Short mmCIF file of C-alpha atoms and ligand atoms in Angstrom, two decimals:
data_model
loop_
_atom_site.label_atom_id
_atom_site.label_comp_id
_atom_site.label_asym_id
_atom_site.label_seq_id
_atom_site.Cartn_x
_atom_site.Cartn_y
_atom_site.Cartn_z
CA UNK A 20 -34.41 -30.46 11.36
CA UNK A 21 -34.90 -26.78 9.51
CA UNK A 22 -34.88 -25.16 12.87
CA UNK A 23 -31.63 -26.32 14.74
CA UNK A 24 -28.90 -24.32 12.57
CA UNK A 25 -31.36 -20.90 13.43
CA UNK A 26 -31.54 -21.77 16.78
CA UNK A 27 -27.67 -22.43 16.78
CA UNK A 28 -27.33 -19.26 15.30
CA UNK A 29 -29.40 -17.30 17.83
CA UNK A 30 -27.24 -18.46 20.10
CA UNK A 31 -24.15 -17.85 19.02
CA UNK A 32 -25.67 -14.52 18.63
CA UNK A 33 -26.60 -14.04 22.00
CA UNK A 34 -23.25 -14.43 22.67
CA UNK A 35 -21.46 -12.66 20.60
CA UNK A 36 -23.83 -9.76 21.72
CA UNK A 37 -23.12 -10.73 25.41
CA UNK A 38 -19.47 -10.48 24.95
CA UNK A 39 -19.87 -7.12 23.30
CA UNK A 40 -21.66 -5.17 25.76
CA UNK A 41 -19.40 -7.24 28.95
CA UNK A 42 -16.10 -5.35 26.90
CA UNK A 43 -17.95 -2.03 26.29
CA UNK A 44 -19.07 -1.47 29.71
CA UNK A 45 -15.50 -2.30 31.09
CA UNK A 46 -14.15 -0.20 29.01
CA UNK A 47 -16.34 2.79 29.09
CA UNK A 48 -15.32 2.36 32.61
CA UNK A 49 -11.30 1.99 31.41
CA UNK A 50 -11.61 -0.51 33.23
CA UNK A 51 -9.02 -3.47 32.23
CA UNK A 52 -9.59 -6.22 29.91
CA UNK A 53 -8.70 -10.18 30.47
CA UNK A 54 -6.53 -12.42 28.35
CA UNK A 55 -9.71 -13.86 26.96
CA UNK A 56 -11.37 -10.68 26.38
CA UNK A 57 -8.82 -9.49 24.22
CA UNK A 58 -8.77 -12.94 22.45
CA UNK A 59 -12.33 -12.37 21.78
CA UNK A 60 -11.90 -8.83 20.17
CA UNK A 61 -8.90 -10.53 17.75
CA UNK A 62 -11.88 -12.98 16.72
CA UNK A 63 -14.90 -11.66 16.67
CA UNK A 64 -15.34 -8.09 17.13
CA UNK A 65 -16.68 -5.95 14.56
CA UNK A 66 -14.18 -3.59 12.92
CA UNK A 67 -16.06 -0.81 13.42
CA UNK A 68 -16.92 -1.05 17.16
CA UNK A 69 -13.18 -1.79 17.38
CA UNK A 70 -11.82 1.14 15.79
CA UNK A 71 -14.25 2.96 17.67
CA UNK A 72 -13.22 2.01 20.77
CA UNK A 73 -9.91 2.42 20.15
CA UNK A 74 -10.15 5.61 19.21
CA UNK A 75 -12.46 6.99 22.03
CA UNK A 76 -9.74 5.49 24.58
CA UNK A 77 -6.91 6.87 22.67
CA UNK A 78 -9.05 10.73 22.35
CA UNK A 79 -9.16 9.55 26.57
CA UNK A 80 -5.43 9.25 27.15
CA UNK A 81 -3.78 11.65 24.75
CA UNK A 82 -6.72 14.11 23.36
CA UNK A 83 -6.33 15.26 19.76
CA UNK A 84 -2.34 15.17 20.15
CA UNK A 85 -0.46 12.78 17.78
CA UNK A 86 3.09 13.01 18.64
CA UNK A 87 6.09 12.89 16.01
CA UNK A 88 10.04 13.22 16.86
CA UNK A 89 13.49 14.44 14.74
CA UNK A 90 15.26 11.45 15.17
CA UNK A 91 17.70 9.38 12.70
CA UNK A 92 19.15 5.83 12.73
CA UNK A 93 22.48 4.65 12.79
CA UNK A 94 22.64 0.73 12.20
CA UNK A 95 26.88 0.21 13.14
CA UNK A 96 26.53 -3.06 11.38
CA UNK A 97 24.27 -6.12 9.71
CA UNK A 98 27.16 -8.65 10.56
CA UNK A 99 25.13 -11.02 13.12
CA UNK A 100 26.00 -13.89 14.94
CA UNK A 101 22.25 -14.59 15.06
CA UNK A 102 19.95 -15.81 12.39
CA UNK A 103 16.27 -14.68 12.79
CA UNK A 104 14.59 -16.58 10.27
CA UNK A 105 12.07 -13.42 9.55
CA UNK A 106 15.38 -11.13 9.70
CA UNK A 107 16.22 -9.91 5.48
CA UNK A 108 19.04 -7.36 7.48
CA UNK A 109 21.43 -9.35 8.68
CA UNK A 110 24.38 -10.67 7.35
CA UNK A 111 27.11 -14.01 8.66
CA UNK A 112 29.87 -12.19 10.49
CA UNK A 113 32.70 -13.73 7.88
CA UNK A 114 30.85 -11.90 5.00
CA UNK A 115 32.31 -9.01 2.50
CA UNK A 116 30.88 -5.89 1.39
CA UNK A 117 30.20 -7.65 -1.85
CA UNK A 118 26.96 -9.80 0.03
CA UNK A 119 26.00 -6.12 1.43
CA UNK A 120 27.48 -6.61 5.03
CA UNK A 121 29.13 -3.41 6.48
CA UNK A 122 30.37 -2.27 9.19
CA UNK A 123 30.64 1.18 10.63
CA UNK A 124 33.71 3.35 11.98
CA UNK A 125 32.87 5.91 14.91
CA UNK A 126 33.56 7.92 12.27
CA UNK A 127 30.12 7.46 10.16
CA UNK A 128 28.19 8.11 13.59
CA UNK A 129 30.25 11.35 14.04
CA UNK A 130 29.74 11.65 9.91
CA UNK A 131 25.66 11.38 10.53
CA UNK A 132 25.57 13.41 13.50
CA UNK A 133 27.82 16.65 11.47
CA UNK A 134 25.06 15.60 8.61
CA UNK A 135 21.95 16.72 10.89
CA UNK A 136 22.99 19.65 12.90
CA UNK A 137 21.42 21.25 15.50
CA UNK A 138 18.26 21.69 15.28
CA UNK A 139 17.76 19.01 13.16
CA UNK A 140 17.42 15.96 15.65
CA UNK A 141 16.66 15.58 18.95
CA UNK A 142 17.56 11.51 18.96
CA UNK A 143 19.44 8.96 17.20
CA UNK A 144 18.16 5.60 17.23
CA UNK A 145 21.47 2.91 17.53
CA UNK A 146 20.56 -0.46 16.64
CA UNK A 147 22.71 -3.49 14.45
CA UNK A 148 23.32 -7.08 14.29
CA UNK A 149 25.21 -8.66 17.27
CA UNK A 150 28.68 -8.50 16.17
CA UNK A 151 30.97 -11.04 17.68
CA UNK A 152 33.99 -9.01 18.61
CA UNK A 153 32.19 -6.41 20.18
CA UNK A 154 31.74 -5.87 24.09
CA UNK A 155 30.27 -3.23 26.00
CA UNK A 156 33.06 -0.73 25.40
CA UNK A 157 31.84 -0.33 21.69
CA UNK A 158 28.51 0.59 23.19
CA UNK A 159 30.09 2.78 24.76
CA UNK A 160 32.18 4.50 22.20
CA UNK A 161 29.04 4.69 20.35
CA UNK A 162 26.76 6.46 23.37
CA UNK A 163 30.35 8.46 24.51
CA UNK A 164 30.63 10.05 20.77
CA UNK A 165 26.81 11.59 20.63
CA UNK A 166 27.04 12.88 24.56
CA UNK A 167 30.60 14.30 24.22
CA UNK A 168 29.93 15.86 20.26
CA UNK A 169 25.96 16.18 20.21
CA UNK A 170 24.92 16.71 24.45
CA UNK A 171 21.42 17.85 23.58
CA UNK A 172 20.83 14.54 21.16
CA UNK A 173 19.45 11.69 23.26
CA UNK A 174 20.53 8.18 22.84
CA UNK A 175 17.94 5.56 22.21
CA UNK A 176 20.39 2.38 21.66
CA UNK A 177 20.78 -1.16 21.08
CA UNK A 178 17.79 -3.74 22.01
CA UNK A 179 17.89 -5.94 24.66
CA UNK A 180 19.61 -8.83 22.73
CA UNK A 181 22.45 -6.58 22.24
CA UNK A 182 22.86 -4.99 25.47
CA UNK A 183 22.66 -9.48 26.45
CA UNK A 184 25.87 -9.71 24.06
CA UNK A 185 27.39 -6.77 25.17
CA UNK A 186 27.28 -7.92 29.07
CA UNK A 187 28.77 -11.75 28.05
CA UNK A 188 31.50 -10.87 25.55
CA UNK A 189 32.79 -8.37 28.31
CA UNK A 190 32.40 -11.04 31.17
CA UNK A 191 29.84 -8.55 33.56
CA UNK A 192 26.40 -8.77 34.14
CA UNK A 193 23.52 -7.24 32.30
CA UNK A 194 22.80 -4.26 35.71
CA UNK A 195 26.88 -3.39 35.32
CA UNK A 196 26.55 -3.45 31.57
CA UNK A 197 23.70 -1.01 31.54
CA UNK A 198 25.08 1.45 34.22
CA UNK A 199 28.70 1.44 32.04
CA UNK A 200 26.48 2.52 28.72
CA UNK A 201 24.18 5.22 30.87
CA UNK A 202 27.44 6.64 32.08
CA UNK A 203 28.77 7.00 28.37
CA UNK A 204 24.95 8.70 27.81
CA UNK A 205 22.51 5.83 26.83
CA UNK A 206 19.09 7.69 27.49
CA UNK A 207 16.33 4.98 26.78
CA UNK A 208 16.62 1.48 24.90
CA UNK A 209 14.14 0.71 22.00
CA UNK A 210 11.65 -2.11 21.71
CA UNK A 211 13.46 -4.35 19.19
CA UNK A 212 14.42 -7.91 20.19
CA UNK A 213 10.75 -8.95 21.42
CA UNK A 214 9.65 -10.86 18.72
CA UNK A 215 6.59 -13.04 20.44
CA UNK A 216 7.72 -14.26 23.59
CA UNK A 217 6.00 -17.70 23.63
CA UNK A 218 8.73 -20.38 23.34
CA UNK A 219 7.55 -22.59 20.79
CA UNK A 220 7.02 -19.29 18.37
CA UNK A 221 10.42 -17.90 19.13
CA UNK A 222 12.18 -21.21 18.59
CA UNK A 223 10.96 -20.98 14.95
CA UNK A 224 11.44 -17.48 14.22
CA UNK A 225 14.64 -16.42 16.52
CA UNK A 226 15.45 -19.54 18.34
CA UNK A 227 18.93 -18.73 18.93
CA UNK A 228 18.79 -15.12 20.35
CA UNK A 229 18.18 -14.39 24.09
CA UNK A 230 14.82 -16.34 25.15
CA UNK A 231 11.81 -14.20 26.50
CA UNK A 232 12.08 -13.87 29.97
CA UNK A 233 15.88 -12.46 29.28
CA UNK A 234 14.18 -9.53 26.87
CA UNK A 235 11.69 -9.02 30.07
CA UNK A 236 14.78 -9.12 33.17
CA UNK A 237 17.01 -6.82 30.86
CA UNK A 238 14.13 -4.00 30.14
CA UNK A 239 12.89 -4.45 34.24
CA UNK A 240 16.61 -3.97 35.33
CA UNK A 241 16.56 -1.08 32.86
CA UNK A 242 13.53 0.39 34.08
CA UNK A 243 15.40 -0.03 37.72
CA UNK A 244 18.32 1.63 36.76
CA UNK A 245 15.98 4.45 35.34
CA UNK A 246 16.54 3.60 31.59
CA UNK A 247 12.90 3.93 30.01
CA UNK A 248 12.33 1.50 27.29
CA UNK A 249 10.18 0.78 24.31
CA UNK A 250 8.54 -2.46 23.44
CA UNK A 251 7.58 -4.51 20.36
CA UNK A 252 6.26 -7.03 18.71
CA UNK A 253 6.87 -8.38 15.11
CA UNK A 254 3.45 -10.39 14.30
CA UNK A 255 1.81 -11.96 11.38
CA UNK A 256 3.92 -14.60 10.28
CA UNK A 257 3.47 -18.22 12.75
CA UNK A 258 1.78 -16.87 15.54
CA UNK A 259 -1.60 -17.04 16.36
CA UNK A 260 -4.14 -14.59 18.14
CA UNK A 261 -3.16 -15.96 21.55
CA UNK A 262 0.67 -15.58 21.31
CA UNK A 263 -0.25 -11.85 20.36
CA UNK A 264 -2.22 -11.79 23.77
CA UNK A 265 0.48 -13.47 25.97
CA UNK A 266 2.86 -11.42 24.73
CA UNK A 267 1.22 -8.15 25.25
CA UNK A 268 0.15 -9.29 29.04
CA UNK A 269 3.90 -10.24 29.62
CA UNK A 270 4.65 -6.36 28.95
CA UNK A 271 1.66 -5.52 30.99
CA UNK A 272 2.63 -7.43 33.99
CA UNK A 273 6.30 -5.88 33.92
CA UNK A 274 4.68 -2.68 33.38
CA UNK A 275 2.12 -3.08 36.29
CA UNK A 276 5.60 -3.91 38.61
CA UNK A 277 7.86 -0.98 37.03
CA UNK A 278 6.02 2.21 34.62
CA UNK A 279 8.98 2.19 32.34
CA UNK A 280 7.80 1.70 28.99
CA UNK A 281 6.90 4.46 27.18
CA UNK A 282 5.52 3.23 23.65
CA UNK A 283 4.00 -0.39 21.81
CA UNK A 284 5.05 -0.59 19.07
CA UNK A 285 3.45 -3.47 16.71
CA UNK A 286 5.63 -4.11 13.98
CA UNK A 287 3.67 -6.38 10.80
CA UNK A 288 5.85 -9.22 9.63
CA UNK A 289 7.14 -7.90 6.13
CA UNK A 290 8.25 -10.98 3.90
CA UNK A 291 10.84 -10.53 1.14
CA UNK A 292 14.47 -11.69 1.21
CA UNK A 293 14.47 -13.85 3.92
CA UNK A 294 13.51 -17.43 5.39
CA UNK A 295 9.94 -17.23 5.97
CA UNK A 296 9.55 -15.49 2.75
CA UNK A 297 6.51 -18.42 1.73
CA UNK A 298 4.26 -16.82 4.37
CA UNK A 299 1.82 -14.24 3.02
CA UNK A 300 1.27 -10.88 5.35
CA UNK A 301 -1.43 -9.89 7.28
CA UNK A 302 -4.25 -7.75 5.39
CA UNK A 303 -3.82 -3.99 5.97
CA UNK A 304 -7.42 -4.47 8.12
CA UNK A 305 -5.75 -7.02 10.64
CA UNK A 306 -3.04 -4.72 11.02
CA UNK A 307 -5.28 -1.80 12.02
CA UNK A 308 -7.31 -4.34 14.09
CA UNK A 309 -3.97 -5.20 15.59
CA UNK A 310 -3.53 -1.69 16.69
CA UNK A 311 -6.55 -0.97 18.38
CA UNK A 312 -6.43 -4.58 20.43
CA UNK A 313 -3.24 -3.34 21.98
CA UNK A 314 -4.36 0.09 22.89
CA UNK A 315 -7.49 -1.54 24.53
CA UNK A 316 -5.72 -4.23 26.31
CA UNK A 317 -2.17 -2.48 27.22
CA UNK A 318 -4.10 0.24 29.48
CA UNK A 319 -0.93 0.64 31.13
CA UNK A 320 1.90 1.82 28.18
CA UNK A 321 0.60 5.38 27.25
CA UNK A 322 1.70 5.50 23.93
CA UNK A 323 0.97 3.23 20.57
CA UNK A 324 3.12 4.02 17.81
CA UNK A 325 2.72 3.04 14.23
CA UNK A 326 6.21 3.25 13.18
CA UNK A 327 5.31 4.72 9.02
CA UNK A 328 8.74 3.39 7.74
CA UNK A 329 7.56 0.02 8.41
CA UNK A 330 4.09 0.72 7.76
CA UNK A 331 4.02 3.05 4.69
CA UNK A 332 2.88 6.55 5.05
CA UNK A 333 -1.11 5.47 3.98
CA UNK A 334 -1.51 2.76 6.32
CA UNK A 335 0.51 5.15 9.15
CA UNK A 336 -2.10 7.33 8.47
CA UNK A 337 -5.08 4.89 8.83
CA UNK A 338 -3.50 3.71 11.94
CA UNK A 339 -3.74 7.26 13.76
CA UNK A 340 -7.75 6.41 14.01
CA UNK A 341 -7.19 3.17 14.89
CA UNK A 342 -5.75 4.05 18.66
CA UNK A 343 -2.06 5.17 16.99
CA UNK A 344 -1.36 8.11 18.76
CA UNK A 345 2.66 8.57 17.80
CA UNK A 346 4.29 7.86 14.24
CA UNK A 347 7.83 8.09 15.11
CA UNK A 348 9.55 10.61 13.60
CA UNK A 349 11.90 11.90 10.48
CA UNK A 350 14.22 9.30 10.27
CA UNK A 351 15.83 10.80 7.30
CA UNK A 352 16.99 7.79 5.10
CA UNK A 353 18.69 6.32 7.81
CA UNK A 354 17.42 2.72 8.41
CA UNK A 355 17.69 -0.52 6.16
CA UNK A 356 15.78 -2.78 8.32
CA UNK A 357 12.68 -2.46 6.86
CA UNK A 358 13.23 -1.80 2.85
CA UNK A 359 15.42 -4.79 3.17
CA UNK A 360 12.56 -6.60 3.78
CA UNK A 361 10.33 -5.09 1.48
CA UNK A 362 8.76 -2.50 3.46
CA UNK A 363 7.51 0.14 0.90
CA UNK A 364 9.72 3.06 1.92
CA UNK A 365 12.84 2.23 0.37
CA UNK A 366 14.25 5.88 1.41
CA UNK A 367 12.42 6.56 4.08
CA UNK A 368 12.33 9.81 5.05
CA UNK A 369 9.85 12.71 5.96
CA UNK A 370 10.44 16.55 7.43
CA UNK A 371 8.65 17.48 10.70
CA UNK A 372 6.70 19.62 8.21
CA UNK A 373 5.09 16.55 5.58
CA UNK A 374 4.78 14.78 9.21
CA UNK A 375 2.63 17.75 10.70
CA UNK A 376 1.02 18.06 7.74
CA UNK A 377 -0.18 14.60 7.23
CA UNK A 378 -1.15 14.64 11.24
CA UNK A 379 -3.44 17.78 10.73
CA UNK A 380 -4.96 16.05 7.44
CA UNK A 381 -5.82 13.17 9.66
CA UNK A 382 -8.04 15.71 12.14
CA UNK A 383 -5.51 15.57 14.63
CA UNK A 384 -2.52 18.05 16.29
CA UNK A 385 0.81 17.77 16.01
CA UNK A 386 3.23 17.57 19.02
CA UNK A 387 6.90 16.98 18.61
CA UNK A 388 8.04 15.17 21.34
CA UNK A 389 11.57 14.17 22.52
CA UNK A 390 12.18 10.65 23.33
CA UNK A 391 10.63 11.04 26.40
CA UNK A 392 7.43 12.09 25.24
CA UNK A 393 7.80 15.99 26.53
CA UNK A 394 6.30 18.73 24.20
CA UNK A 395 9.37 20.00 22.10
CA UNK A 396 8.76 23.84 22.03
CA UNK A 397 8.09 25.27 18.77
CA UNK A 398 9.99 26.52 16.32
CA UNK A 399 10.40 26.64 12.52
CA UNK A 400 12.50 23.99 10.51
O1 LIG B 26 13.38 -6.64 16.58
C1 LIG B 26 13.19 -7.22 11.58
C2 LIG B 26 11.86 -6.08 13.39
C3 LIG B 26 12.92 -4.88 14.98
C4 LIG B 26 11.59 -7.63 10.15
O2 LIG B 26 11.81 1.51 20.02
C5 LIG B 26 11.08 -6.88 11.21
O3 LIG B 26 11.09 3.30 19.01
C6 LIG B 26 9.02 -6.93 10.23
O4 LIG B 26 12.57 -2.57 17.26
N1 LIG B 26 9.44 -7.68 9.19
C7 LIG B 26 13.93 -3.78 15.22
N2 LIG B 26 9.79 -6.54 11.26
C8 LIG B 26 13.32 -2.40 15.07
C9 LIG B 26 12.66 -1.88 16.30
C10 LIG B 26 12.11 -0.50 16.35
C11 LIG B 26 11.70 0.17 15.21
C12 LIG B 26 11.20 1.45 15.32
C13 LIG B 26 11.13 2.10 16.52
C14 LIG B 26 11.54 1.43 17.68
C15 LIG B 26 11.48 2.12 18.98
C16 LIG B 26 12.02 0.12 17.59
O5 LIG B 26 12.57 -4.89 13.60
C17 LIG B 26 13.36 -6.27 15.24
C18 LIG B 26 12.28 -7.04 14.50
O6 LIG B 26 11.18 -7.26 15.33
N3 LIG B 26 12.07 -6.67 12.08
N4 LIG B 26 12.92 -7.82 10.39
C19 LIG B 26 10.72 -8.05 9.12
N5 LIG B 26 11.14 -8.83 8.10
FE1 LIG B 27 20.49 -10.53 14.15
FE2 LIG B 27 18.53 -8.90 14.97
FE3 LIG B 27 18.47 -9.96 12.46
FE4 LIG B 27 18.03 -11.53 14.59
S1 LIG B 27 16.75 -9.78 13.95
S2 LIG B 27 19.40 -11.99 12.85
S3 LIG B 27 19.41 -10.63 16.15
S4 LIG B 27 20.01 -8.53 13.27
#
């Protein structure tokens, strides 16, 4: 009777060490990882070996660089016809100033861009609620204003659940919509809208907005058009291990077909102000365990970027050994998204100079970027 639970435990030993050394010699061959394998490092494999890992694949693909841009946000509204149930941003599109809805005027984009002159930023990052009343030709205005006032700022705008809107409130199709904004100058589109792509998750967190394989046909006819994109994923709040793993393979599968993503871009459920705000968060170690799964199983989206706002400039930090190998950039005190749901940055903001600084304290160099991931030259702030 004494010896069945050791001889159990042997085995599951065995195992365990099987499955260890079957993932390490793949990968010290980069070779690429299964579904299953990466469910198995989510369960069972020691933080250390995983941080390890991660970090010897990331030293593979990017060296010492960690990579920062001058960027800033401008969020043209919170008014939303959807109603994310993780989302604390968003407002109902009848609501008044007084619940904190706004919306912007071209003129607060034109005010933002005067606010960061030249050379300031190299991006702004456009991103909002889905208004009702507004078509592709607002996109448009929006992209038209930075090419025509700011040409050397690059436009990283609206996620693919806007660019969906966009395309049906103006009666085209998603390819026409896209080619109309990269005429007015949108330069890439960021990750936001992806959620976790299994059904049954997304019907409980954003059941309403456009479904998965929508978020997947708008980035591939991006890619197409030769729009690079971003991708995320908001996790931690009803999705398990495996809906992490489908999701990522989705993006690796569209990436296998077209090469246009540029960064992951994990973004940790934060819970105050809005419907799920009963769920706890995941522990600062699964969220650095997060990171490194992705960089060993996406072996096809060069960069991982632990985006600090939402993070917090500690855990940012921690992330950089973790596989991170981009932080995003300045962002000057220009997002809401995340202190409004209770990220600890309520102001974020950082000069290129705390960023480089923080990078070099971490043993690594710093590389500006642009939002293409090309080596800004030089210079002083
Ligand atoms: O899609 C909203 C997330 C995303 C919460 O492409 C939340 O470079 C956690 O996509 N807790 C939008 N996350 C932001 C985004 C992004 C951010 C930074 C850089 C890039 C890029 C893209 O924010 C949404 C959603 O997944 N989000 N509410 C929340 N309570
Ligand atoms: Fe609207 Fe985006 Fe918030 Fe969903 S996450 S309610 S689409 S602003």
């Amino acid at each position: 009777m004494a010896r069945a639970p050791a001889i159990l435990h042997l085995g599951r030993l065995q195992t365990h060490m099987q499955n260890l050394e079957s993932i390490e010699s793949k990968l010290s061959r980069a070779e690429r990882l299964s579904p299953d394998d990466a469910l198995w490092l989510y369960r069972s494999a020691p933080s250390d070996w995983l941080r390890l890992w991660a970090d010897k694949t990331r030293q593979r693909l990017h060296g010492d660089a960690a990579f920062y841009n001058r960027n800033v946000h401008f969020e043209p509204t919170n008014k939303c016809i959807y109603a994310c149930s993780f989302c604390a941003f968003a407002r109902r599109p009848e609501e008044g100033p007084d619940t904190g809805a706004w919306d912007h005027e071209l003129s607060d984009l034109q005010a933002l861009l005067d606010a960061h002159p030249a050379p300031a930023l190299t991006e702004v990052h456009i991103t909002g609620g889905v208004h009702p009343d507004r078509g592709v030709e607002y996109g448009e205005a929006l992209c038209s204003l930075v090419r025509d006032t700011r040409p050397e700022v690059h436009v990283k705008a609206f996620t693919a659940v806007e660019v969906a809107y966009f395309a049906r409130k103006s009666g085209i199709t998603v390819e026409q919509a896209l080619e109309r904004l990269k005429t007015a100058g949108l330069a890439s589109l960021p990750g936001g809208g992806a959620e976790i792509f299994d059904p049954e998750v997304r019907k409980k967190i954003a059941g309403q907005k456009s479904p998965a394989h929508r978020w997947l046909e708008i980035h591939e006819i991006a890619h197409g058009l030769g729009i690079k994109s971003n991708a995320t994923m908001l996790y931690g709040h009803v999705e398990e291990h495996r809906h992490r793993v489908d999701h990522m393979l989705r993006l690796r599968e569209l990436q296998d077909r077209t090469g246009g993503f540029m960064a992951f871009i994990p973004l940790r459920y934060r819970n105050e102000n809005n419907a799920l705000s009963h769920l706890p968060e995941v522990s600062p170690e699964e969220d650095l365990r997060n990171f490194a799964v992705a960089r060993l199983f996406l072996d096809n989206i060069p960069h991982l970027k632990a985006y600090w706002v939402m993070l917090g400039v500690p855990q940012a930090r921690a992330a950089l050994h973790w596989g991170v190998d981009d932080l995003d950039g300045t962002v000057d005190d220009t997002t809401r998204i995340y202190s409004m749901a209770g990220a600890e940055e309520k102001n974020p903001a950082m000069s290129s100079a705390r960023l480089e600084e923080i990078i070099r304290a971490e043993g690594r160099v710093p590389m500006e970027r642009d939002s293409l991931y090309r080596q800004v030259a030089l210079r002083s702030d």
